[in-house]
């Protein structure tokens, strides 16, 4: 993750300029460089690490969905929490998200799991830890990303009024507990993982609730339908 690799929308780059220059971020860049020099596979690829911020401009954010860390299988991670690139089979958690969309809003499942269309509408799909080593979930936890993404959420919460935060699972709850989200809508439930989805994620109604809240405050709603195919 060299400075030359960072692809970041101008609003975010300006708002996070000082954060990117912090010592812990320099140490994080060194850590990632060392991991790659040792032959370890790190996901997502360098230019996509900040894909969530680059695809969803700071001024357009209206919903924030917080994930834990990227998918750790080959070809799965592309920098958007819970999303996979076109041509990659949706993992179980994403399949459960689609089940809840269908139950909540009657939106049919698609044959792909690319959520770029959500990100382009202002849904910030942010993983709290933004990189991972192949086949080692959580391997880049406590390397600096948590501090950075806390700052990202602080920036967006301060910049906007009446955001919707979707917190799925204990990890997301704990992340939000560090922040002042007063004045925003906070929706919490179990995680969509197959281990917990039936303990409160399925049936949570978050997608319709988000749009009701946005509409009640004069903000554009989200079209949660995905295109029939992704490119």
PDB file of C-alpha atoms in Angstrom:
ATOM      1  CA  UNK A   1       0.000   0.000   0.000  1.00  0.00           C
ATOM      2  CA  UNK A   2       2.337   2.682  -1.215  1.00  0.00           C
ATOM      3  CA  UNK A   3       1.082   6.234  -1.643  1.00  0.00           C
ATOM      4  CA  UNK A   4       1.146   5.625  -5.376  1.00  0.00           C
ATOM      5  CA  UNK A   5      -1.233   2.677  -4.978  1.00  0.00           C
ATOM      6  CA  UNK A   6      -3.832   4.592  -2.990  1.00  0.00           C
ATOM      7  CA  UNK A   7      -6.868   5.339  -5.137  1.00  0.00           C
ATOM      8  CA  UNK A   8      -9.056   7.622  -3.075  1.00  0.00           C
ATOM      9  CA  UNK A   9     -11.902   9.987  -3.920  1.00  0.00           C
ATOM     10  CA  UNK A  10     -10.893  13.639  -3.513  1.00  0.00           C
ATOM     11  CA  UNK A  11     -13.284  14.442  -0.655  1.00  0.00           C
ATOM     12  CA  UNK A  12     -12.040  11.522   1.411  1.00  0.00           C
ATOM     13  CA  UNK A  13      -8.424  12.242   0.547  1.00  0.00           C
ATOM     14  CA  UNK A  14      -8.770  15.805   1.800  1.00  0.00           C
ATOM     15  CA  UNK A  15     -10.667  14.809   4.965  1.00  0.00           C
ATOM     16  CA  UNK A  16      -8.224  12.007   5.826  1.00  0.00           C
ATOM     17  CA  UNK A  17      -5.005  13.682   4.714  1.00  0.00           C
ATOM     18  CA  UNK A  18      -3.685  14.149   8.247  1.00  0.00           C
ATOM     19  CA  UNK A  19      -4.742  10.635   9.261  1.00  0.00           C
ATOM     20  CA  UNK A  20      -2.921   9.054   6.333  1.00  0.00           C
ATOM     21  CA  UNK A  21       0.254  10.800   7.488  1.00  0.00           C
ATOM     22  CA  UNK A  22       0.059   9.457  11.044  1.00  0.00           C
ATOM     23  CA  UNK A  23       2.884   7.244  12.302  1.00  0.00           C
ATOM     24  CA  UNK A  24       0.595   4.228  12.731  1.00  0.00           C
ATOM     25  CA  UNK A  25      -0.413   4.455   9.059  1.00  0.00           C
ATOM     26  CA  UNK A  26       3.225   4.550   7.991  1.00  0.00           C
ATOM     27  CA  UNK A  27       3.804   1.456  10.127  1.00  0.00           C
ATOM     28  CA  UNK A  28       0.760  -0.195   8.535  1.00  0.00           C
ATOM     29  CA  UNK A  29       2.138   0.482   5.062  1.00  0.00           C
ATOM     30  CA  UNK A  30       5.471  -1.037   6.119  1.00  0.00           C
ATOM     31  CA  UNK A  31       3.665  -4.075   7.541  1.00  0.00           C
ATOM     32  CA  UNK A  32       1.795  -4.704   4.288  1.00  0.00           C
ATOM     33  CA  UNK A  33       4.972  -4.262   2.251  1.00  0.00           C
ATOM     34  CA  UNK A  34       6.759  -6.781   4.471  1.00  0.00           C
ATOM     35  CA  UNK A  35       3.917  -9.280   4.183  1.00  0.00           C
ATOM     36  CA  UNK A  36       4.044  -9.142   0.407  1.00  0.00           C
ATOM     37  CA  UNK A  37       7.847  -9.288   0.297  1.00  0.00           C
ATOM     38  CA  UNK A  38       7.603 -12.531   2.291  1.00  0.00           C
ATOM     39  CA  UNK A  39       5.425 -13.992  -0.435  1.00  0.00           C
ATOM     40  CA  UNK A  40       2.156 -13.798   1.492  1.00  0.00           C
ATOM     41  CA  UNK A  41      -1.006 -13.110  -0.487  1.00  0.00           C
ATOM     42  CA  UNK A  42      -2.853 -10.066   0.835  1.00  0.00           C
ATOM     43  CA  UNK A  43      -6.453  -9.262  -0.110  1.00  0.00           C
ATOM     44  CA  UNK A  44      -7.800  -7.134  -1.627  1.00  0.00           C
ATOM     45  CA  UNK A  45      -5.185  -6.101  -4.219  1.00  0.00           C
ATOM     46  CA  UNK A  46      -3.436  -2.825  -3.361  1.00  0.00           C
ATOM     47  CA  UNK A  47      -5.423  -0.546  -5.700  1.00  0.00           C
ATOM     48  CA  UNK A  48      -8.705  -1.850  -4.216  1.00  0.00           C
ATOM     49  CA  UNK A  49      -7.880  -1.508  -0.520  1.00  0.00           C
ATOM     50  CA  UNK A  50      -9.699   1.845  -0.363  1.00  0.00           C
ATOM     51  CA  UNK A  51     -12.395   0.869  -2.867  1.00  0.00           C
ATOM     52  CA  UNK A  52     -15.209   1.569  -0.385  1.00  0.00           C
ATOM     53  CA  UNK A  53     -14.056   5.168   0.033  1.00  0.00           C
ATOM     54  CA  UNK A  54     -13.226   5.654  -3.633  1.00  0.00           C
ATOM     55  CA  UNK A  55     -16.589   4.340  -4.873  1.00  0.00           C
ATOM     56  CA  UNK A  56     -18.698   6.191  -2.286  1.00  0.00           C
ATOM     57  CA  UNK A  57     -17.664   9.869  -2.176  1.00  0.00           C
ATOM     58  CA  UNK A  58     -17.695  11.430   1.272  1.00  0.00           C
ATOM     59  CA  UNK A  59     -20.378  13.945   0.345  1.00  0.00           C
ATOM     60  CA  UNK A  60     -22.730  11.232  -0.965  1.00  0.00           C
ATOM     61  CA  UNK A  61     -22.797   8.906   2.081  1.00  0.00           C
ATOM     62  CA  UNK A  62     -26.252   8.180   3.492  1.00  0.00           C
ATOM     63  CA  UNK A  63     -25.939   4.594   4.813  1.00  0.00           C
ATOM     64  CA  UNK A  64     -22.953   2.927   6.514  1.00  0.00           C
ATOM     65  CA  UNK A  65     -22.670  -0.867   6.713  1.00  0.00           C
ATOM     66  CA  UNK A  66     -19.755  -2.039   8.852  1.00  0.00           C
ATOM     67  CA  UNK A  67     -18.068  -5.351   8.116  1.00  0.00           C
ATOM     68  CA  UNK A  68     -15.222  -7.000  10.031  1.00  0.00           C
ATOM     69  CA  UNK A  69     -12.480  -7.776   7.514  1.00  0.00           C
ATOM     70  CA  UNK A  70     -12.318  -8.784   3.826  1.00  0.00           C
ATOM     71  CA  UNK A  71     -13.143 -12.215   2.493  1.00  0.00           C
ATOM     72  CA  UNK A  72      -9.947 -14.258   2.580  1.00  0.00           C
ATOM     73  CA  UNK A  73     -10.520 -16.610  -0.382  1.00  0.00           C
ATOM     74  CA  UNK A  74      -8.874 -16.100  -3.792  1.00  0.00           C
ATOM     75  CA  UNK A  75     -10.664 -13.510  -5.909  1.00  0.00           C
ATOM     76  CA  UNK A  76     -13.372 -12.712  -3.360  1.00  0.00           C
ATOM     77  CA  UNK A  77     -12.316  -9.368  -1.844  1.00  0.00           C
ATOM     78  CA  UNK A  78     -12.560  -6.148  -3.814  1.00  0.00           C
ATOM     79  CA  UNK A  79     -12.675  -3.573  -1.047  1.00  0.00           C
ATOM     80  CA  UNK A  80     -16.432  -3.407  -0.425  1.00  0.00           C
ATOM     81  CA  UNK A  81     -17.708  -5.064   2.756  1.00  0.00           C
ATOM     82  CA  UNK A  82     -19.809  -8.187   2.090  1.00  0.00           C
ATOM     83  CA  UNK A  83     -19.483  -7.748  -1.701  1.00  0.00           C
ATOM     84  CA  UNK A  84     -17.685  -9.970  -4.203  1.00  0.00           C
ATOM     85  CA  UNK A  85     -16.586  -9.158  -7.764  1.00  0.00           C
ATOM     86  CA  UNK A  86     -18.655 -10.268 -10.765  1.00  0.00           C
ATOM     87  CA  UNK A  87     -18.236 -13.945 -11.508  1.00  0.00           C
ATOM     88  CA  UNK A  88     -17.560 -14.929  -7.878  1.00  0.00           C
ATOM     89  CA  UNK A  89     -20.175 -16.996  -6.078  1.00  0.00           C
ATOM     90  CA  UNK A  90     -21.793 -15.049  -3.199  1.00  0.00           C
ATOM     91  CA  UNK A  91     -20.477 -16.353   0.147  1.00  0.00           C
ATOM     92  CA  UNK A  92     -22.977 -17.583   2.766  1.00  0.00           C
ATOM     93  CA  UNK A  93     -23.225 -14.259   4.654  1.00  0.00           C
ATOM     94  CA  UNK A  94     -24.047 -12.422   1.440  1.00  0.00           C
ATOM     95  CA  UNK A  95     -26.597 -15.065   0.493  1.00  0.00           C
ATOM     96  CA  UNK A  96     -28.331 -14.393   3.817  1.00  0.00           C
ATOM     97  CA  UNK A  97     -28.284 -10.652   3.107  1.00  0.00           C
ATOM     98  CA  UNK A  98     -30.063 -11.390  -0.152  1.00  0.00           C
ATOM     99  CA  UNK A  99     -32.579 -13.611   1.658  1.00  0.00           C
ATOM    100  CA  UNK A 100     -33.439 -10.729   3.991  1.00  0.00           C
ATOM    101  CA  UNK A 101     -33.730  -8.321   1.067  1.00  0.00           C
ATOM    102  CA  UNK A 102     -36.209 -10.670  -0.567  1.00  0.00           C
ATOM    103  CA  UNK A 103     -38.182 -11.153   2.652  1.00  0.00           C
ATOM    104  CA  UNK A 104     -38.144  -7.442   3.565  1.00  0.00           C
ATOM    105  CA  UNK A 105     -38.668  -5.784   0.196  1.00  0.00           C
ATOM    106  CA  UNK A 106     -39.536  -8.591  -2.219  1.00  0.00           C
ATOM    107  CA  UNK A 107     -36.319  -8.023  -4.142  1.00  0.00           C
ATOM    108  CA  UNK A 108     -35.337 -11.158  -6.072  1.00  0.00           C
ATOM    109  CA  UNK A 109     -31.869 -12.600  -5.679  1.00  0.00           C
ATOM    110  CA  UNK A 110     -29.477 -12.066  -8.547  1.00  0.00           C
ATOM    111  CA  UNK A 111     -26.910 -14.423  -9.958  1.00  0.00           C
ATOM    112  CA  UNK A 112     -24.049 -12.294  -8.659  1.00  0.00           C
ATOM    113  CA  UNK A 113     -22.878 -10.721  -5.419  1.00  0.00           C
ATOM    114  CA  UNK A 114     -21.408  -7.418  -6.567  1.00  0.00           C
ATOM    115  CA  UNK A 115     -22.745  -4.557  -4.409  1.00  0.00           C
ATOM    116  CA  UNK A 116     -21.086  -1.735  -6.353  1.00  0.00           C
ATOM    117  CA  UNK A 117     -24.494  -0.304  -7.272  1.00  0.00           C
ATOM    118  CA  UNK A 118     -25.196   0.223  -3.549  1.00  0.00           C
ATOM    119  CA  UNK A 119     -21.835   1.911  -3.030  1.00  0.00           C
ATOM    120  CA  UNK A 120     -22.477   4.233  -5.969  1.00  0.00           C
ATOM    121  CA  UNK A 121     -25.730   5.349  -4.304  1.00  0.00           C
ATOM    122  CA  UNK A 122     -24.060   6.366  -1.047  1.00  0.00           C
ATOM    123  CA  UNK A 123     -23.951   3.090   0.890  1.00  0.00           C
ATOM    124  CA  UNK A 124     -20.505   3.008   2.497  1.00  0.00           C
ATOM    125  CA  UNK A 125     -19.519  -0.670   2.664  1.00  0.00           C
ATOM    126  CA  UNK A 126     -16.699  -0.353   5.160  1.00  0.00           C
ATOM    127  CA  UNK A 127     -14.668  -3.189   6.638  1.00  0.00           C
ATOM    128  CA  UNK A 128     -13.222  -2.229  10.023  1.00  0.00           C
ATOM    129  CA  UNK A 129     -10.008  -4.034   9.013  1.00  0.00           C
ATOM    130  CA  UNK A 130      -9.286  -3.345   5.357  1.00  0.00           C
ATOM    131  CA  UNK A 131      -6.817  -6.121   4.465  1.00  0.00           C
ATOM    132  CA  UNK A 132      -6.350  -9.815   5.241  1.00  0.00           C
ATOM    133  CA  UNK A 133      -3.895 -12.615   4.473  1.00  0.00           C
ATOM    134  CA  UNK A 134      -5.191 -15.408   2.255  1.00  0.00           C
ATOM    135  CA  UNK A 135      -7.009 -18.130   4.217  1.00  0.00           C
ATOM    136  CA  UNK A 136      -6.411 -16.389   7.562  1.00  0.00           C
ATOM    137  CA  UNK A 137      -9.500 -14.509   8.702  1.00  0.00           C
ATOM    138  CA  UNK A 138      -8.662 -11.726  11.133  1.00  0.00           C
ATOM    139  CA  UNK A 139      -4.933 -11.935  10.385  1.00  0.00           C
ATOM    140  CA  UNK A 140      -4.527  -8.159   9.993  1.00  0.00           C
ATOM    141  CA  UNK A 141      -6.522  -7.207  13.083  1.00  0.00           C
ATOM    142  CA  UNK A 142      -4.758  -4.874  15.513  1.00  0.00           C
ATOM    143  CA  UNK A 143      -2.282  -3.732  12.865  1.00  0.00           C
ATOM    144  CA  UNK A 144      -3.668  -0.202  12.670  1.00  0.00           C
ATOM    145  CA  UNK A 145      -6.730  -0.484  10.494  1.00  0.00           C
ATOM    146  CA  UNK A 146      -9.173  -0.246  13.407  1.00  0.00           C
ATOM    147  CA  UNK A 147      -7.868   3.208  14.340  1.00  0.00           C
ATOM    148  CA  UNK A 148      -8.085   4.384  10.755  1.00  0.00           C
ATOM    149  CA  UNK A 149     -11.637   3.155  10.143  1.00  0.00           C
ATOM    150  CA  UNK A 150     -12.818   4.613  13.439  1.00  0.00           C
ATOM    151  CA  UNK A 151     -11.611   7.944  12.119  1.00  0.00           C
ATOM    152  CA  UNK A 152     -13.415   7.321   8.815  1.00  0.00           C
ATOM    153  CA  UNK A 153     -16.689   6.791  10.665  1.00  0.00           C
ATOM    154  CA  UNK A 154     -16.081   9.857  12.836  1.00  0.00           C
ATOM    155  CA  UNK A 155     -15.542  11.970   9.716  1.00  0.00           C
ATOM    156  CA  UNK A 156     -18.700  10.793   8.009  1.00  0.00           C
ATOM    157  CA  UNK A 157     -20.827  11.075  11.162  1.00  0.00           C
ATOM    158  CA  UNK A 158     -19.647  14.655  11.674  1.00  0.00           C
ATOM    159  CA  UNK A 159     -20.006  15.647   8.016  1.00  0.00           C
ATOM    160  CA  UNK A 160     -23.621  14.505   7.606  1.00  0.00           C
ATOM    161  CA  UNK A 161     -26.912  14.606   9.438  1.00  0.00           C
ATOM    162  CA  UNK A 162     -29.398  11.739   9.521  1.00  0.00           C
ATOM    163  CA  UNK A 163     -27.267   8.844   8.364  1.00  0.00           C
ATOM    164  CA  UNK A 164     -28.282   5.205   8.763  1.00  0.00           C
ATOM    165  CA  UNK A 165     -25.764   2.878  10.414  1.00  0.00           C
ATOM    166  CA  UNK A 166     -26.381  -0.844   9.990  1.00  0.00           C
ATOM    167  CA  UNK A 167     -24.565  -2.789  12.705  1.00  0.00           C
ATOM    168  CA  UNK A 168     -24.602  -6.528  12.161  1.00  0.00           C
ATOM    169  CA  UNK A 169     -23.019  -8.574  14.933  1.00  0.00           C
ATOM    170  CA  UNK A 170     -20.927  -7.942  18.042  1.00  0.00           C
ATOM    171  CA  UNK A 171     -17.897  -6.674  16.178  1.00  0.00           C
ATOM    172  CA  UNK A 172     -19.893  -3.867  14.574  1.00  0.00           C
ATOM    173  CA  UNK A 173     -21.608  -3.040  17.889  1.00  0.00           C
ATOM    174  CA  UNK A 174     -18.246  -2.644  19.600  1.00  0.00           C
ATOM    175  CA  UNK A 175     -16.973  -0.456  16.774  1.00  0.00           C
ATOM    176  CA  UNK A 176     -19.964   1.844  17.083  1.00  0.00           C
ATOM    177  CA  UNK A 177     -19.654   2.023  20.877  1.00  0.00           C
ATOM    178  CA  UNK A 178     -16.441   4.024  20.389  1.00  0.00           C
ATOM    179  CA  UNK A 179     -18.298   6.736  18.479  1.00  0.00           C
ATOM    180  CA  UNK A 180     -20.909   9.423  18.965  1.00  0.00           C
ATOM    181  CA  UNK A 181     -23.695   8.471  16.565  1.00  0.00           C
ATOM    182  CA  UNK A 182     -26.361  10.656  18.156  1.00  0.00           C
ATOM    183  CA  UNK A 183     -28.534  12.339  15.544  1.00  0.00           C
ATOM    184  CA  UNK A 184     -28.282   9.313  13.276  1.00  0.00           C
ATOM    185  CA  UNK A 185     -30.335   6.134  12.890  1.00  0.00           C
ATOM    186  CA  UNK A 186     -28.581   3.063  14.314  1.00  0.00           C
ATOM    187  CA  UNK A 187     -30.000  -0.322  13.295  1.00  0.00           C
ATOM    188  CA  UNK A 188     -28.551  -3.359  15.093  1.00  0.00           C
ATOM    189  CA  UNK A 189     -29.039  -7.083  14.682  1.00  0.00           C
ATOM    190  CA  UNK A 190     -27.202 -10.388  14.586  1.00  0.00           C
ATOM    191  CA  UNK A 191     -24.593 -10.939  11.875  1.00  0.00           C
ATOM    192  CA  UNK A 192     -25.719 -12.483   8.542  1.00  0.00           C
ATOM    193  CA  UNK A 193     -23.253 -15.357   8.982  1.00  0.00           C
ATOM    194  CA  UNK A 194     -24.910 -18.805   8.858  1.00  0.00           C
ATOM    195  CA  UNK A 195     -23.824 -19.186  12.493  1.00  0.00           C
ATOM    196  CA  UNK A 196     -26.019 -16.308  13.639  1.00  0.00           C
ATOM    197  CA  UNK A 197     -28.391 -15.196  10.861  1.00  0.00           C
ATOM    198  CA  UNK A 198     -31.334 -17.098  12.365  1.00  0.00           C
ATOM    199  CA  UNK A 199     -30.788 -15.403  15.720  1.00  0.00           C
ATOM    200  CA  UNK A 200     -32.036 -12.044  14.519  1.00  0.00           C
ATOM    201  CA  UNK A 201     -30.559 -11.039  11.191  1.00  0.00           C
ATOM    202  CA  UNK A 202     -33.215 -12.701   9.080  1.00  0.00           C
ATOM    203  CA  UNK A 203     -36.334 -10.699   9.790  1.00  0.00           C
ATOM    204  CA  UNK A 204     -34.558  -7.523  10.963  1.00  0.00           C
ATOM    205  CA  UNK A 205     -36.199  -5.338   8.295  1.00  0.00           C
ATOM    206  CA  UNK A 206     -33.173  -3.059   8.092  1.00  0.00           C
ATOM    207  CA  UNK A 207     -33.434  -2.284   4.388  1.00  0.00           C
ATOM    208  CA  UNK A 208     -36.989  -0.961   4.540  1.00  0.00           C
ATOM    209  CA  UNK A 209     -36.290   0.757   7.884  1.00  0.00           C
ATOM    210  CA  UNK A 210     -33.314   2.581   6.376  1.00  0.00           C
ATOM    211  CA  UNK A 211     -35.396   3.942   3.531  1.00  0.00           C
ATOM    212  CA  UNK A 212     -38.236   5.006   5.835  1.00  0.00           C
ATOM    213  CA  UNK A 213     -35.766   6.935   7.981  1.00  0.00           C
ATOM    214  CA  UNK A 214     -34.037   8.571   5.014  1.00  0.00           C
ATOM    215  CA  UNK A 215     -37.360   9.561   3.464  1.00  0.00           C
ATOM    216  CA  UNK A 216     -38.636  10.981   6.764  1.00  0.00           C
ATOM    217  CA  UNK A 217     -35.629  13.314   6.859  1.00  0.00           C
ATOM    218  CA  UNK A 218     -35.831  14.396   3.237  1.00  0.00           C
ATOM    219  CA  UNK A 219     -32.848  12.343   2.101  1.00  0.00           C
ATOM    220  CA  UNK A 220     -32.811  10.190  -1.050  1.00  0.00           C
ATOM    221  CA  UNK A 221     -33.654   6.555  -0.445  1.00  0.00           C
ATOM    222  CA  UNK A 222     -31.576   3.611  -1.648  1.00  0.00           C
ATOM    223  CA  UNK A 223     -32.631   1.378  -4.513  1.00  0.00           C
ATOM    224  CA  UNK A 224     -31.531  -1.937  -3.006  1.00  0.00           C
ATOM    225  CA  UNK A 225     -32.146  -3.860  -6.238  1.00  0.00           C
ATOM    226  CA  UNK A 226     -28.988  -5.050  -7.903  1.00  0.00           C
ATOM    227  CA  UNK A 227     -28.613  -4.961 -11.673  1.00  0.00           C
ATOM    228  CA  UNK A 228     -29.400  -8.284 -13.324  1.00  0.00           C
ATOM    229  CA  UNK A 229     -25.757  -8.665 -14.243  1.00  0.00           C
ATOM    230  CA  UNK A 230     -22.608  -7.041 -12.987  1.00  0.00           C
ATOM    231  CA  UNK A 231     -19.608  -6.033 -15.070  1.00  0.00           C
TER     232      UNK A 231
END
